[in-house]
Coordinates of C-alpha atoms in Angstrom, one line a residue:
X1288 CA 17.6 20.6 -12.3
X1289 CA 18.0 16.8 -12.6
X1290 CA 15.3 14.8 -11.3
X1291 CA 17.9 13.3 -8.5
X1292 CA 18.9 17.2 -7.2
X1293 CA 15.1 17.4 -7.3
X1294 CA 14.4 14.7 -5.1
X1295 CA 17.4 16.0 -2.8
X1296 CA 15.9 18.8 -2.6
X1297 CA 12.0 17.6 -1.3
X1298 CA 13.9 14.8 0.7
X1299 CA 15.4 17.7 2.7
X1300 CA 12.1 20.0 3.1
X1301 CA 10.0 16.8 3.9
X1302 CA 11.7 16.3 6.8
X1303 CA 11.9 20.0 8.0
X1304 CA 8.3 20.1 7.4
X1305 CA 7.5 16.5 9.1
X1306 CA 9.3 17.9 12.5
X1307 CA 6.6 20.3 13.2
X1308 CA 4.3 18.1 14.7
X1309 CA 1.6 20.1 16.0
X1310 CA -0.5 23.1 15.8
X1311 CA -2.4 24.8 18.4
X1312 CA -2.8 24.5 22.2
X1313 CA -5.8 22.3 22.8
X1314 CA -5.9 19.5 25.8
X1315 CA -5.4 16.9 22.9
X1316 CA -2.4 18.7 21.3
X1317 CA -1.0 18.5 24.8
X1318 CA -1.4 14.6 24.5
X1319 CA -0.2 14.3 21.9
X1320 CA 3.0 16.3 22.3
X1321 CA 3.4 14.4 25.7
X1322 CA 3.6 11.2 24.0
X1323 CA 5.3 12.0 21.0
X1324 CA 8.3 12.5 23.6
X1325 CA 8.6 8.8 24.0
X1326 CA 7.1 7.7 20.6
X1327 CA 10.6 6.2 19.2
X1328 CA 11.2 3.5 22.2
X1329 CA 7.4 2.4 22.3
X1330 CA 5.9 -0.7 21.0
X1331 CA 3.5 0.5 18.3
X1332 CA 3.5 -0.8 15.1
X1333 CA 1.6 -0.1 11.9
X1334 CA 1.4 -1.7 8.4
X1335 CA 0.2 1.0 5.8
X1336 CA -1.4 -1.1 2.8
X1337 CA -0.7 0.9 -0.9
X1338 CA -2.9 -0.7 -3.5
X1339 CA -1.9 -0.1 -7.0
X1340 CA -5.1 -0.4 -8.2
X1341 CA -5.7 -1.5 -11.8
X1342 CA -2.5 -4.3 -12.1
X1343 CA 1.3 -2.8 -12.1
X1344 CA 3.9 -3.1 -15.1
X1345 CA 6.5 -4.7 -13.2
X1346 CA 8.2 -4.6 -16.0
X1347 CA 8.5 -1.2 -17.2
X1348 CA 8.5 -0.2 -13.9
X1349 CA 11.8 -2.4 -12.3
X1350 CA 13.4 -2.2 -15.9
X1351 CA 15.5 -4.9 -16.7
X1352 CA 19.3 -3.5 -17.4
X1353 CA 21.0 -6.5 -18.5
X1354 CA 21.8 -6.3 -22.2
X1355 CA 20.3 -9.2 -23.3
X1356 CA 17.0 -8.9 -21.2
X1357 CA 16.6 -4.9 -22.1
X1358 CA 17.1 -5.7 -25.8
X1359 CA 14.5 -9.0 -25.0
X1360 CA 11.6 -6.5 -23.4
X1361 CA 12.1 -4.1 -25.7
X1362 CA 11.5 -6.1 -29.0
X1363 CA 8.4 -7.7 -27.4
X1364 CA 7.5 -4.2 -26.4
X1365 CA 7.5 -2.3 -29.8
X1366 CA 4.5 0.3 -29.4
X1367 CA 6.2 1.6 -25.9
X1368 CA 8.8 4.0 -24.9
X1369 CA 11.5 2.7 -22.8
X1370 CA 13.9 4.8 -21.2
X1371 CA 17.1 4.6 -23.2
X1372 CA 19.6 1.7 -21.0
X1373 CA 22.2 4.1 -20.6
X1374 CA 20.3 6.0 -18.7
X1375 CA 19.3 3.2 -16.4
X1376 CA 21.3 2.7 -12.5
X1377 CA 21.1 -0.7 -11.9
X1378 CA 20.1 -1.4 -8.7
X1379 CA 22.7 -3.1 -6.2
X1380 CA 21.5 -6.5 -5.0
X1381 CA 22.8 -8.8 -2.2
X1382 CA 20.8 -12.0 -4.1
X1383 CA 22.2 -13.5 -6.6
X1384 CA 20.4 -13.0 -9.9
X1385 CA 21.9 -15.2 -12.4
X1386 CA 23.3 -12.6 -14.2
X1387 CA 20.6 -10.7 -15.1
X1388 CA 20.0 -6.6 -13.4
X1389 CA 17.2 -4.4 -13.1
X1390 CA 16.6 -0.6 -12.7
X1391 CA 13.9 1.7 -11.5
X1392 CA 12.5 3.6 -14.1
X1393 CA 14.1 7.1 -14.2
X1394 CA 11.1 8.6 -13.1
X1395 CA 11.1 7.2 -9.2
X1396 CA 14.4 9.0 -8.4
X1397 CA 13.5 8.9 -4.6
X1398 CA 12.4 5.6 -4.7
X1399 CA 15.5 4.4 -5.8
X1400 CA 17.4 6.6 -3.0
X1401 CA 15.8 5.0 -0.3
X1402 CA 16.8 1.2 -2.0
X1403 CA 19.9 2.5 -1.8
X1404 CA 19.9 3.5 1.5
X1405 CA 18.4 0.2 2.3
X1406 CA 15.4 1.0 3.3
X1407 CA 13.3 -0.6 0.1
X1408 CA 13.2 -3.7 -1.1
X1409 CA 11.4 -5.2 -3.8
X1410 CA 9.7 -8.4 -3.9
X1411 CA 9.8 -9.6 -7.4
X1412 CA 8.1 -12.0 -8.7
X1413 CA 4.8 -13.2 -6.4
X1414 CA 1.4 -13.7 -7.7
X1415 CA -1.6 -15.5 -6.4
X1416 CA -0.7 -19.2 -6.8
X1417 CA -2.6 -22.2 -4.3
X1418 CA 0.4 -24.3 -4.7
X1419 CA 3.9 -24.3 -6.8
X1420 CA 3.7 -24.2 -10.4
X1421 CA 6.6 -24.9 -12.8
X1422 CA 5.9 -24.0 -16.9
X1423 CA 6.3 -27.7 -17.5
X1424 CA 3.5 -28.6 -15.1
X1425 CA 1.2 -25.8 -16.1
X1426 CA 1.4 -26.8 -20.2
X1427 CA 0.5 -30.0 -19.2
X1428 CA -2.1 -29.7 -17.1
X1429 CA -0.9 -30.9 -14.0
X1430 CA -1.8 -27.6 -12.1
X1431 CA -3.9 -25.4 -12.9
X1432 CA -3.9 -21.8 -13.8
X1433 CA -5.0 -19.7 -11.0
X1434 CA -8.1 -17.7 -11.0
X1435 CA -6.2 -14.5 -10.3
X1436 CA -4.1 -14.9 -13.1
X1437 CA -5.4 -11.5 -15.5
X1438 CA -8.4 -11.3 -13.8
X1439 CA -8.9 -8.0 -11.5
X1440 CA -11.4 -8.9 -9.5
X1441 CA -9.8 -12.3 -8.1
X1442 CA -5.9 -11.0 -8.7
X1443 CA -7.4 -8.4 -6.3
X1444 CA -9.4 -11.1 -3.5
X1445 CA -6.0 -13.5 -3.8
X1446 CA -3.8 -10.7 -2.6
X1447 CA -5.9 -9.6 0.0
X1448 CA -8.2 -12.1 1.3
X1449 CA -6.9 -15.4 -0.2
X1450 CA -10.3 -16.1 -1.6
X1451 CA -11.8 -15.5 -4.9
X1452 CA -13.7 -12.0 -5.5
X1453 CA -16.5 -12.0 -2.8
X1454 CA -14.6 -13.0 0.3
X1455 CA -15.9 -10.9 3.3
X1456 CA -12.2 -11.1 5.6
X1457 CA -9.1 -9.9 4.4
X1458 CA -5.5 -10.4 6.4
X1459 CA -5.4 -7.2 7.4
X1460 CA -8.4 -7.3 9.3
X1461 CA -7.9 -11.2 10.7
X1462 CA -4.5 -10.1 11.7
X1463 CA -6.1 -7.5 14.2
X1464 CA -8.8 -9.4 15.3
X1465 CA -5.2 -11.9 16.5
X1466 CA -3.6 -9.1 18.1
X1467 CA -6.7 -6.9 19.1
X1468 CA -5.6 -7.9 23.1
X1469 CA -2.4 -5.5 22.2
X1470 CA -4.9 -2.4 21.9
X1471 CA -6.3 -0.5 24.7
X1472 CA -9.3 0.1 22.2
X1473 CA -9.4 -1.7 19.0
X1474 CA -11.6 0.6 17.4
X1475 CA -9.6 2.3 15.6
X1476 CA -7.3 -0.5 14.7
X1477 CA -8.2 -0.4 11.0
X1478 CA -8.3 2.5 8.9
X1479 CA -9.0 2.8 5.1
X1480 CA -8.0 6.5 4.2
X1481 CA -10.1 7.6 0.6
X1482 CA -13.1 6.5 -1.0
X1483 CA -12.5 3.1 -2.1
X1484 CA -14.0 -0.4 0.2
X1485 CA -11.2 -3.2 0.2
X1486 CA -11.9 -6.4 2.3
X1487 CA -8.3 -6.0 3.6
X1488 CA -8.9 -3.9 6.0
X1489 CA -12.5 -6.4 7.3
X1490 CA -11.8 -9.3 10.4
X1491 CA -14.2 -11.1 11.7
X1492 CA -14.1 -9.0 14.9
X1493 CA -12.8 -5.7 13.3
X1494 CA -14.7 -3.2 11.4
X1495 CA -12.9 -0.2 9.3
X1496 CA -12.6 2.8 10.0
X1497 CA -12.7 5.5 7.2
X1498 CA -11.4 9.1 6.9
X1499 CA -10.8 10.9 3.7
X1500 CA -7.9 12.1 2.1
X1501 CA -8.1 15.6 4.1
X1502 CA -8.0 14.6 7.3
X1503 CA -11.9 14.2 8.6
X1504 CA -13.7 11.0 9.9
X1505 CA -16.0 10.0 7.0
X1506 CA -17.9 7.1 7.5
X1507 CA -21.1 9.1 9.0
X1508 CA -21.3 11.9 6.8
X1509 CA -23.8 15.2 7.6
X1510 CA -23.5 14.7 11.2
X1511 CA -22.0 17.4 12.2
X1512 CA -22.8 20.1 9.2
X1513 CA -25.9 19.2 6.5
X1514 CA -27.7 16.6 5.0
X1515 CA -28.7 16.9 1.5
X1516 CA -28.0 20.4 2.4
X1517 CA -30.1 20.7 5.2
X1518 CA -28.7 21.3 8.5
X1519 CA -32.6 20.1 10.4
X1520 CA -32.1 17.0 8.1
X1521 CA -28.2 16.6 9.9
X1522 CA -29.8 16.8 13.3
X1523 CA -32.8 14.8 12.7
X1524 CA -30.4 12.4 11.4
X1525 CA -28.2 12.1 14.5
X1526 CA -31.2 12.4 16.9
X1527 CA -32.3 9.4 14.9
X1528 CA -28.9 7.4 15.3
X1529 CA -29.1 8.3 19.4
X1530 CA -32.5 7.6 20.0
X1531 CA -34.0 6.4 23.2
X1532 CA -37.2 5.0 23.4
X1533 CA -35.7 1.7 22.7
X1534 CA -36.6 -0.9 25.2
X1535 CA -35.8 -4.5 23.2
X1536 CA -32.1 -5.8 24.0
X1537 CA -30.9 -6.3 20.5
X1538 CA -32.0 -2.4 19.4
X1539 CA -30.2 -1.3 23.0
X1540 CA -27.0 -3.0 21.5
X1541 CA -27.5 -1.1 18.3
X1542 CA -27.9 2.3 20.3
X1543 CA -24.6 1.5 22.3
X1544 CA -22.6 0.9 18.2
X1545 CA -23.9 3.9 17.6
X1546 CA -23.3 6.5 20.6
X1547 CA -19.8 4.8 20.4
X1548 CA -19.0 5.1 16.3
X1549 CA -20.2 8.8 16.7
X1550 CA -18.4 9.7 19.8
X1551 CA -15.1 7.8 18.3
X1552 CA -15.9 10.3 15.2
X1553 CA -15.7 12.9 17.4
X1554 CA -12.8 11.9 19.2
X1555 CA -11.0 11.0 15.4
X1556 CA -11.9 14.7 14.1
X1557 CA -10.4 16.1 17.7
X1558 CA -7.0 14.6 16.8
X1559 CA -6.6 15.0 13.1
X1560 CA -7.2 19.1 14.5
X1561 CA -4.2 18.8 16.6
X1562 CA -2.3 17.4 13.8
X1563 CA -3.5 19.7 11.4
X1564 CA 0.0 21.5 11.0
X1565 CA 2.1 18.0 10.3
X1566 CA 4.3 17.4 8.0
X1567 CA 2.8 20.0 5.3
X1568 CA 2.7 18.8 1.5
X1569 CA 5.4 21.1 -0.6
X1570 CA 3.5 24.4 -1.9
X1571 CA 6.8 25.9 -4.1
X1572 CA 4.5 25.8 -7.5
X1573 CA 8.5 26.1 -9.0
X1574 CA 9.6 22.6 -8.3
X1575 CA 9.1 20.5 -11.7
X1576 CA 5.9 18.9 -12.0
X1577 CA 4.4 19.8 -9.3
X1578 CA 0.8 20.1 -10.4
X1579 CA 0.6 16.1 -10.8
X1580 CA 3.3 15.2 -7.8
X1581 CA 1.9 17.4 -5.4
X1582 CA -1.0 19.6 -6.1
X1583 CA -3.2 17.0 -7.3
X1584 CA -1.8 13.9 -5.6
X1585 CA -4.6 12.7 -3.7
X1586 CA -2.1 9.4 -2.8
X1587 CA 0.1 12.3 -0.6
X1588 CA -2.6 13.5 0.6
X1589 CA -3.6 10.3 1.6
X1590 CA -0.7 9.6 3.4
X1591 CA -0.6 12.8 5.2
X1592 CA -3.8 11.8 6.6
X1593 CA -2.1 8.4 7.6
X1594 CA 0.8 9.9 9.3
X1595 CA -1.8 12.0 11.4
X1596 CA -3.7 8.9 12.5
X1597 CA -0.6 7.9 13.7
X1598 CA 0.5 11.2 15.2
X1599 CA -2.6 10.5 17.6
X1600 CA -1.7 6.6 18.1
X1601 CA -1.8 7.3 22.5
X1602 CA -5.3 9.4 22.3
X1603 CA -6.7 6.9 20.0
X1604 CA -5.3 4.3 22.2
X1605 CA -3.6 1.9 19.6
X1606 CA -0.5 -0.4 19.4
X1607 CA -0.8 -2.0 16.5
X1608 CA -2.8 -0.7 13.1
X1609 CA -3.4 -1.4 9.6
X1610 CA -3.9 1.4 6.7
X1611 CA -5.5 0.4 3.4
X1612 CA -4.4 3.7 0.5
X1613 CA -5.6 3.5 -3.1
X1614 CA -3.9 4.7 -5.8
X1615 CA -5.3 4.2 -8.9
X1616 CA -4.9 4.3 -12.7
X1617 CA -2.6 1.3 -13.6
X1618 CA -4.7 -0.6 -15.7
X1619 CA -2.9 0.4 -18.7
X1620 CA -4.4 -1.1 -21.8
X1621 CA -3.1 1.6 -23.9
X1622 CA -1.2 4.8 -23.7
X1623 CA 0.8 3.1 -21.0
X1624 CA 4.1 5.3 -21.5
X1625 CA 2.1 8.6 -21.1
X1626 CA 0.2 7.2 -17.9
X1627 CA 3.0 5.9 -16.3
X1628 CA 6.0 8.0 -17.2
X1629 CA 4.6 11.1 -16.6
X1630 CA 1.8 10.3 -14.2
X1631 CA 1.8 7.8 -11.7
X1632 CA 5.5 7.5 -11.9
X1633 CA 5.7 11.1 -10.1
X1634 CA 2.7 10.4 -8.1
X1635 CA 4.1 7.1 -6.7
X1636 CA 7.5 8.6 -5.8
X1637 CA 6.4 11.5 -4.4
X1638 CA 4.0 9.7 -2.3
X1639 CA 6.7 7.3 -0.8
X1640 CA 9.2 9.7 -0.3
X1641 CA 6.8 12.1 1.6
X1642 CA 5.3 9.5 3.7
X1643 CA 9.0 7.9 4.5
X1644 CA 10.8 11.2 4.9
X1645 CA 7.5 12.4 6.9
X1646 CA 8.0 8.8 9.8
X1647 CA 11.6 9.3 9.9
X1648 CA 10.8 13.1 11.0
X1649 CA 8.5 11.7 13.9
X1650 CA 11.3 8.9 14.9
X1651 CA 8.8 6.4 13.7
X1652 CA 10.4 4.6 10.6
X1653 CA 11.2 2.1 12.2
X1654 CA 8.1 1.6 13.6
X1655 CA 5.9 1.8 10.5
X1656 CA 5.9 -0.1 6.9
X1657 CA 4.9 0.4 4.1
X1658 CA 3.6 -2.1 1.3
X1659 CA 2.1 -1.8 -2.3
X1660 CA 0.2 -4.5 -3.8
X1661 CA -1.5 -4.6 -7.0
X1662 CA -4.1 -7.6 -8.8
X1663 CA -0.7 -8.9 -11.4
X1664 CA 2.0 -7.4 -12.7
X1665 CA 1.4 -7.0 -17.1
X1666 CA 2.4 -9.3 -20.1
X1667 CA 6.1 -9.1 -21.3
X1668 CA 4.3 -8.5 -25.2
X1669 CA 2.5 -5.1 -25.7
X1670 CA -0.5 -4.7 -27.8
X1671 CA 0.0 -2.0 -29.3
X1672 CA 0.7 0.6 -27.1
X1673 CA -0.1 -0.9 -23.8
X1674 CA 0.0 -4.2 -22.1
X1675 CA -2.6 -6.7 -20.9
X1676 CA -3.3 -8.6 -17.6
X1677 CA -0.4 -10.7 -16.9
X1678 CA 0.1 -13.0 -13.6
X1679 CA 3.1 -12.9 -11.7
X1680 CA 4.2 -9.2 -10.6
X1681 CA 6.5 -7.2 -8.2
X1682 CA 5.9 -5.0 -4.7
X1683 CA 7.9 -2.4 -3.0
X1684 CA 8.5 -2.2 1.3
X1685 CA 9.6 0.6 2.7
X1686 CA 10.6 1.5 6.1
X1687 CA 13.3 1.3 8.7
X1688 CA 12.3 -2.5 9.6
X1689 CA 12.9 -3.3 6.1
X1690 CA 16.7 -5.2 4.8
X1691 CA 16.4 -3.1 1.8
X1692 CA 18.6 -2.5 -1.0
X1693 CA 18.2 -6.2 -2.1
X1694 CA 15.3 -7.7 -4.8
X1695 CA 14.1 -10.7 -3.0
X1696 CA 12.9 -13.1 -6.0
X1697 CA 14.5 -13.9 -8.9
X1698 CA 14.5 -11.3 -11.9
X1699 CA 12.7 -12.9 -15.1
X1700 CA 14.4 -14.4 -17.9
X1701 CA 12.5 -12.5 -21.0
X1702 CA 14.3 -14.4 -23.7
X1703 CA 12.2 -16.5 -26.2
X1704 CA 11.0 -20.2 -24.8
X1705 CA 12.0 -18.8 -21.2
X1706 CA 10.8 -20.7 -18.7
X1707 CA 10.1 -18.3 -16.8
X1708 CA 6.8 -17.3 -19.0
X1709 CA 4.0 -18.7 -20.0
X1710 CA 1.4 -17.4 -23.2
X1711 CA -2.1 -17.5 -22.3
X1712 CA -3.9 -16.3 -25.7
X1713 CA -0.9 -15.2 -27.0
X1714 CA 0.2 -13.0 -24.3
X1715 CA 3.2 -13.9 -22.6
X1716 CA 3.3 -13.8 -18.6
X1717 CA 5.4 -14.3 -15.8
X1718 CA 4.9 -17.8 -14.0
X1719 CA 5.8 -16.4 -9.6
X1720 CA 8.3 -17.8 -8.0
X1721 CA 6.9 -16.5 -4.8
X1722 CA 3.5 -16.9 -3.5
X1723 CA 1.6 -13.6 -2.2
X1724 CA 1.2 -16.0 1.5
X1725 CA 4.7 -15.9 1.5
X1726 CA 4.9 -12.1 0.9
X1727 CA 2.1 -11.1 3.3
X1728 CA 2.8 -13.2 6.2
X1729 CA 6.3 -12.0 6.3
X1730 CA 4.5 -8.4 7.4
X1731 CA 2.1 -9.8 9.3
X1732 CA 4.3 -11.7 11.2
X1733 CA 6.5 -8.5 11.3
X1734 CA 3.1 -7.2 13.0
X1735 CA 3.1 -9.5 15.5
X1736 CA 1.1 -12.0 14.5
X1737 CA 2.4 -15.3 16.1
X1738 CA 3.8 -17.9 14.1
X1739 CA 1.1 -20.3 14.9
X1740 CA -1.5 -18.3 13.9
X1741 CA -0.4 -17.8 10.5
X1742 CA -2.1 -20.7 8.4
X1743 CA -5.5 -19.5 9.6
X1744 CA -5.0 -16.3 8.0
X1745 CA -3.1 -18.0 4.8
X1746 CA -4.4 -20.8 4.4
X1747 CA -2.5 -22.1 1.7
X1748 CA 1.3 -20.9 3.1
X1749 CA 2.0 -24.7 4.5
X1750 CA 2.5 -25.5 0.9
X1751 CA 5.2 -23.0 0.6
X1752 CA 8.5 -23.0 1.5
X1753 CA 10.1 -20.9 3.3
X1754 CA 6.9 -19.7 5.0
X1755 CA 8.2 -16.3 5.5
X1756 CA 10.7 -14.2 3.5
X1757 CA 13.6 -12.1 4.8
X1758 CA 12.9 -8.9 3.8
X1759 CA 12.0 -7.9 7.4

């Protein structure tokens, strides 16, 4: 079975799965059934944030299918397996791109049936930048290189908070403290599902709230259950939290935090119950890979755990949200073929085709997108049999919202003296033509943020133009 009929087929059961929203009876359940009625003509929105943790290959990735760039790629590129060009689809686009084409990488089958459908798009070519930079200008000095350029921790801050690596507030987080009057309670207006922190999902006025990738609240562990194994240690613990001899105003405030995080707990553990039968992950151990796509994909699991959040959107009393995901394992100094091909290739498509096939079962694709970012995409040159930090790199959308089936960005020229890259130690990178302002305040904006207060979120987008892209 080819890896399209495969993805056929999981596109299918994801959906039949995905319709059966709820298990059990429960009060909650009822809720939640009641307002899953009307969820399609509501007002919610959400933005689900998918870091690709580590810095993505763009370029083996969104392979380029153009003769003269493939052949380019591939003889800078001599240590790594490329897929074989005639067995590349190039991807239709409505943008112009000078000639040049692009593919997915045969190993994101579904991926590249929901471009198709237009319901992807790709934004190629952003980076962290604080103002426009030509080659020219960069060589001689009249701007800088970036800080995020091949450096993790900043790449990761200048796609996320707009600051270098320490920044407390990220846009996620700002943009709900700017729309938190949209939510009847704003608690629960952030959510980071697994185990990694990301200052994304931090505003000034809006804290995180975390659940793991199973479906449970997380971020006050032992409360119901044991402590260090002990279950007097659990209850000593929460007796602790809820105590109430307190008598000074400022340690009354903290008992009121308190009482509400751990009854919000409660009330986030009551709905992922009541959700407990949606959308279940595949269990046929016959379909191809399924150990890495499925079993073991913590990033579908993830997900799942997402779509349940928002399953519960009424009870939980939320219009607007922001996810933060990781999915990790793409900083691939070496054996970059193996980790990607047959890795987090099937993870990643897996993941996206679940989680879009999963909304579209609930009537909520067009309600919901989601985004990957990543620190940079990788050099152009390998090293042997990986690549190195590079700079400018590409991101996937998904949802109904979306104009998909277009690349929004130009496609890089990979030819020798292109202008297009720049060495930096001998390690060829692409210089963006988009800024990562312009890329997040298009879905910020597609949040609701107003126009006006967009520059204090991104501070640098005035020096940007347009402001906002068209891929929403």
């Amino acid at each position: 079975m080819s890896n399209l009929e495969i993805a056929h087929k999981l596109s299918r059961r994801h959906f039949l799965g995905g319709a059966a929203l709820l298990g059990g009876f429960s009060p909650l359940a009822l809720q939640l059934a009641a307002s899953n009625a009307t969820a399609a003509g509501n007002d919610y929105r959400a933005l689900v944030c998918l870091y690709l943790d580590g810095g993505l290959d763009h370029m083996h990735t969104i392979i380029p299918s153009d003769p003269t760039n493939y052949d380019a790629l591939r003889a800078l590129r001599p240590g790594i397996a490329m897929p074989d060009r005639a067995a590349l689809s190039s991807l239709g686009t409505q943008s112009p791109q000078g000639g040049r084409t692009a593919a997915l990488h045969p190993n994101l089958p579904r991926m590249k049936q929901i471009y198709d459908q237009g319901k992807m798009a790709i934004v190629y070519g952003h980076g962290g930048m604080e103002a426009p930079a030509s080659k020219s200008q960069l060589l001689s000095g009249a701007v800088r290189l970036p800080s995020a350029a091949g450096s993790h921790n900043n790449g990761d801050a200048q796609i996320h908070t707009f600051g270098d690596d320490g920044t407390r507030y990220g846009w996620g987080g700002r943009a709900m403290d700017v729309l938190a009057s949209m939510n009847p309670d704003n608690l629960f207006s952030s959510m980071a599902v697994g185990p990694l922190n990301n200052a994304f999902s931090v505003g000034s006025a809006t804290e995180v709230i975390k659940a793991d990738v199973t479906g449970r609240a997380s971020n006050i562990a032992g409360l119901n259950g044991a402590v260090f194994g002990s279950a007097v240690a659990s209850a000593e613990l929460n007796a602790l939290l809820q105590r109430t001899s307190m008598s000074q105003a400022m340690d009354q405030d903290y008992l009121k935090v308190n009482r509400r995080v751990m009854d919000s707990y409660a009330q986030l553990n009551q709905a992922f119950a009541a959700t407990s039968d949606l959308a279940p992950i595949p269990t046929d151990t016959s379909i191809p890979n399924y150990r890495i796509a499925w079993r073991d994909n913590d990033v579908v699991a993830a997900l799942r755990t997402v779509a349940r959040c928002i399953a519960a959107r009424n009870v939980l009393r939320v219009n607007r949200q922001v996810f933060f995901v990781n999915m990790r394992n793409f900083d691939t100094h070496s054996a970059q073929a193996a980790d990607l091909d047959g890795r987090n290739f099937l993870r990643l498509d897996a993941a996206i085709g679940y989680f879009y096939d999963t909304l579209a079962a609930m009537g909520l694709s067009n309600n919901v997108t989601l985004f990957t970012t990543s620190e940079f995409g990788r050099c152009a040159k390998s090293n042997g049999d990986g690549t190195d930090h590079g700079w400018g790199g590409a991101s996937f959308v998904v949802g109904g919202a979306v104009k998909g089936g277009d690349i929004y960005g130009s496609l890089t020229d990979i030819a020798e003296n292109s202008n297009d890259l720049i060495n930096v130690g001998g390690s060829p990178m692409s210089i963006p033509t988009i800024s990562n302002q312009q890329y997040c305040s298009t879905l910020a904006s597609w949040l609701g943020v107003p126009d006006s207060a967009l520059p204090d979120i991104f501070p640098n987008l005035n020096r940007f133009s347009p402001a906002k892209l068209n891929f929403l």
